[in-house]
Amino acid sequence: MAPPVIRGTAAWRHFGDFRAMLLAGQVLVQQVAHPVVAAGVRDHSGYTEDPWTRLMRTGASLSIYVYGGAEGARFEAERLRELHRTFTGFSDGRRYSALDPGAYAWVHATLVMAPVEAQRLFGRPLSTSELDEYYAQMCDVGRLLGVRARDLPASWTEFEQYYREMLSSFGPNETVSTLFDTIRTTRKPWSRLPDARWAKIRKRHAQAQLFLIRATLPDPLRTRLGLAWTAADERRFTRFRRVVRWLALLVPPPLRTAHMRWIGKLNVWLRAHPRAYRFLP
């Protein structure tokens, strides 16, 4: 029986750690590498036209179902399930649904894995006891969201094996290519930002984001997607990891998740007071 996600528990400490944001691109690639997820994103997601709004909505949703309390998590879970019921269509002559159990579980699995990978790469790897508690808590969150118990392994060790096997079945697809193109060509977040300045910012952001994707994707999938990785890249990433670890040491542990906890509470309040949305830009 997993403890609830409250202060001091493994999921509370690690899920919203700011270092996990460095894996955002990697998580998206792994999600849309799944053929059912790829079809749903291709047909129903507006991230290519407005990636900033999509990013903010995703962050808000994650913050609610982990840090929004039991009522907030249940409300958000019901909203997400209702939303995804409308995401259906045809791909390669077959009907798909965003609520396909395997695909739905895979999306949750990528979100479970990301904080663990963030700690391994940029912090202190979780201990066996921390992994057991964290995984049990995130399985409970998954069940709130509608992920069936039988669609995720019972233990962390089995989950790692499941994760490797899933990744070994993926390869290039149109949605992955579109994601890479979107990173390179995304529109500016504020209309008043000068075009020339945004062009420079976008180029540097794309270079950094694509580098992090190449650096953090598991090697077999990186190779199948045709993403090059050199010894020079590895040395550069090693230096980057050292800097991130050093910077994280300057942040007290409770503050490493403060942004996600604050967003979670704010969004629970906004859902209880929907008229307040009128005052947001």
PDB file of N, CA and C in Angstrom, residues 44-47 50-65 76 79-80 83-84 87 111 260 263-264 267 271 277 281:
ATOM      1  N   HIS A  44      -5.107  15.397 -33.216  1.00  0.00           N
ATOM      2  CA  HIS A  44      -5.894  16.137 -32.229  1.00  0.00           C
ATOM      3  C   HIS A  44      -5.115  17.172 -31.425  1.00  0.00           C
ATOM      4  N   SER A  45      -3.812  17.165 -31.495  1.00  0.00           N
ATOM      5  CA  SER A  45      -3.044  18.111 -30.692  1.00  0.00           C
ATOM      6  C   SER A  45      -2.762  19.383 -31.473  1.00  0.00           C
ATOM      7  N   GLY A  46      -2.806  20.517 -30.767  1.00  0.00           N
ATOM      8  CA  GLY A  46      -2.486  21.785 -31.406  1.00  0.00           C
ATOM      9  C   GLY A  46      -1.099  22.278 -31.082  1.00  0.00           C
ATOM     10  N   TYR A  47      -0.202  21.357 -30.712  1.00  0.00           N
ATOM     11  CA  TYR A  47       1.109  21.824 -30.245  1.00  0.00           C
ATOM     12  C   TYR A  47       1.934  22.453 -31.350  1.00  0.00           C
ATOM     13  N   ASP A  50       0.453  26.132 -31.460  1.00  0.00           N
ATOM     14  CA  ASP A  50       0.594  26.910 -30.221  1.00  0.00           C
ATOM     15  C   ASP A  50       1.259  26.055 -29.146  1.00  0.00           C
ATOM     16  N   PRO A  51       2.560  25.778 -29.302  1.00  0.00           N
ATOM     17  CA  PRO A  51       3.235  24.893 -28.339  1.00  0.00           C
ATOM     18  C   PRO A  51       3.309  25.473 -26.939  1.00  0.00           C
ATOM     19  N   TRP A  52       3.308  26.807 -26.813  1.00  0.00           N
ATOM     20  CA  TRP A  52       3.448  27.415 -25.490  1.00  0.00           C
ATOM     21  C   TRP A  52       2.222  27.148 -24.635  1.00  0.00           C
ATOM     22  N   THR A  53       1.027  27.319 -25.227  1.00  0.00           N
ATOM     23  CA  THR A  53      -0.199  27.032 -24.481  1.00  0.00           C
ATOM     24  C   THR A  53      -0.270  25.557 -24.122  1.00  0.00           C
ATOM     25  N   ARG A  54       0.096  24.707 -25.072  1.00  0.00           N
ATOM     26  CA  ARG A  54       0.088  23.269 -24.816  1.00  0.00           C
ATOM     27  C   ARG A  54       1.030  22.914 -23.665  1.00  0.00           C
ATOM     28  N   LEU A  55       2.208  23.526 -23.661  1.00  0.00           N
ATOM     29  CA  LEU A  55       3.185  23.259 -22.613  1.00  0.00           C
ATOM     30  C   LEU A  55       2.653  23.689 -21.249  1.00  0.00           C
ATOM     31  N   MET A  56       2.026  24.875 -21.185  1.00  0.00           N
ATOM     32  CA  MET A  56       1.500  25.367 -19.912  1.00  0.00           C
ATOM     33  C   MET A  56       0.363  24.484 -19.399  1.00  0.00           C
ATOM     34  N   ARG A  57      -0.504  24.028 -20.308  1.00  0.00           N
ATOM     35  CA  ARG A  57      -1.610  23.170 -19.896  1.00  0.00           C
ATOM     36  C   ARG A  57      -1.108  21.828 -19.378  1.00  0.00           C
ATOM     37  N   THR A  58      -0.089  21.301 -20.038  1.00  0.00           N
ATOM     38  CA  THR A  58       0.471  20.026 -19.577  1.00  0.00           C
ATOM     39  C   THR A  58       1.086  20.175 -18.197  1.00  0.00           C
ATOM     40  N   GLY A  59       1.860  21.245 -17.995  1.00  0.00           N
ATOM     41  CA  GLY A  59       2.452  21.479 -16.681  1.00  0.00           C
ATOM     42  C   GLY A  59       1.409  21.655 -15.606  1.00  0.00           C
ATOM     43  N   ALA A  60       0.332  22.382 -15.928  1.00  0.00           N
ATOM     44  CA  ALA A  60      -0.737  22.580 -14.953  1.00  0.00           C
ATOM     45  C   ALA A  60      -1.383  21.265 -14.581  1.00  0.00           C
ATOM     46  N   SER A  61      -1.624  20.417 -15.581  1.00  0.00           N
ATOM     47  CA  SER A  61      -2.265  19.131 -15.319  1.00  0.00           C
ATOM     48  C   SER A  61      -1.383  18.242 -14.443  1.00  0.00           C
ATOM     49  N   LEU A  62      -0.100  18.170 -14.771  1.00  0.00           N
ATOM     50  CA  LEU A  62       0.817  17.356 -13.973  1.00  0.00           C
ATOM     51  C   LEU A  62       0.866  17.841 -12.530  1.00  0.00           C
ATOM     52  N   SER A  63       0.906  19.137 -12.357  1.00  0.00           N
ATOM     53  CA  SER A  63       1.012  19.679 -11.001  1.00  0.00           C
ATOM     54  C   SER A  63      -0.220  19.360 -10.174  1.00  0.00           C
ATOM     55  N   ILE A  64      -1.391  19.330 -10.820  1.00  0.00           N
ATOM     56  CA  ILE A  64      -2.625  19.062 -10.080  1.00  0.00           C
ATOM     57  C   ILE A  64      -2.681  17.620  -9.602  1.00  0.00           C
ATOM     58  N   TYR A  65      -2.433  16.671 -10.497  1.00  0.00           N
ATOM     59  CA  TYR A  65      -2.681  15.296 -10.062  1.00  0.00           C
ATOM     60  C   TYR A  65      -1.582  14.736  -9.172  1.00  0.00           C
ATOM     61  N   GLU A  76      -9.025  16.336 -11.794  1.00  0.00           N
ATOM     62  CA  GLU A  76      -8.194  16.404 -12.996  1.00  0.00           C
ATOM     63  C   GLU A  76      -8.218  15.087 -13.746  1.00  0.00           C
ATOM     64  N   ARG A  79     -11.383  14.931 -15.708  1.00  0.00           N
ATOM     65  CA  ARG A  79     -11.315  15.846 -16.844  1.00  0.00           C
ATOM     66  C   ARG A  79     -10.477  15.266 -17.975  1.00  0.00           C
ATOM     67  N   LEU A  80      -9.327  14.678 -17.623  1.00  0.00           N
ATOM     68  CA  LEU A  80      -8.450  14.115 -18.648  1.00  0.00           C
ATOM     69  C   LEU A  80      -9.089  12.925 -19.345  1.00  0.00           C
ATOM     70  N   LEU A  83     -11.733  14.220 -21.712  1.00  0.00           N
ATOM     71  CA  LEU A  83     -11.102  14.848 -22.869  1.00  0.00           C
ATOM     72  C   LEU A  83     -10.594  13.813 -23.856  1.00  0.00           C
ATOM     73  N   HIS A  84      -9.907  12.788 -23.354  1.00  0.00           N
ATOM     74  CA  HIS A  84      -9.290  11.805 -24.234  1.00  0.00           C
ATOM     75  C   HIS A  84     -10.308  10.871 -24.894  1.00  0.00           C
ATOM     76  N   PHE A  87     -10.676  11.715 -28.505  1.00  0.00           N
ATOM     77  CA  PHE A  87      -9.512  11.600 -29.385  1.00  0.00           C
ATOM     78  C   PHE A  87      -9.499  10.220 -30.037  1.00  0.00           C
ATOM     79  N   LEU A 111       6.097   9.588 -17.852  1.00  0.00           N
ATOM     80  CA  LEU A 111       6.102  10.604 -16.801  1.00  0.00           C
ATOM     81  C   LEU A 111       6.607  10.038 -15.483  1.00  0.00           C
ATOM     82  N   MET A 260       6.170  23.600  -8.982  1.00  0.00           N
ATOM     83  CA  MET A 260       5.095  22.678  -9.341  1.00  0.00           C
ATOM     84  C   MET A 260       4.033  22.618  -8.259  1.00  0.00           C
ATOM     85  N   ILE A 263       1.967  25.825  -8.626  1.00  0.00           N
ATOM     86  CA  ILE A 263       1.098  25.742  -9.799  1.00  0.00           C
ATOM     87  C   ILE A 263      -0.065  24.795  -9.532  1.00  0.00           C
ATOM     88  N   GLY A 264       0.220  23.686  -8.846  1.00  0.00           N
ATOM     89  CA  GLY A 264      -0.838  22.737  -8.527  1.00  0.00           C
ATOM     90  C   GLY A 264      -1.927  23.363  -7.678  1.00  0.00           C
ATOM     91  N   ASN A 267      -3.937  25.999  -9.681  1.00  0.00           N
ATOM     92  CA  ASN A 267      -4.865  25.443 -10.647  1.00  0.00           C
ATOM     93  C   ASN A 267      -6.048  24.751  -9.993  1.00  0.00           C
ATOM     94  N   ARG A 271      -9.863  26.027 -10.813  1.00  0.00           N
ATOM     95  CA  ARG A 271     -10.940  25.130 -11.230  1.00  0.00           C
ATOM     96  C   ARG A 271     -12.151  25.250 -10.314  1.00  0.00           C
ATOM     97  N   TYR A 277     -10.678  32.936 -14.480  1.00  0.00           N
ATOM     98  CA  TYR A 277      -9.955  32.825 -15.740  1.00  0.00           C
ATOM     99  C   TYR A 277     -10.128  34.078 -16.614  1.00  0.00           C
ATOM    100  N   PRO A 281      -4.318  36.790 -18.658  1.00  0.00           N
ATOM    101  CA  PRO A 281      -4.018  37.259 -20.011  1.00  0.00           C
ATOM    102  C   PRO A 281      -4.222  36.170 -21.042  1.00  0.00           C
TER     103      PRO A 281
END
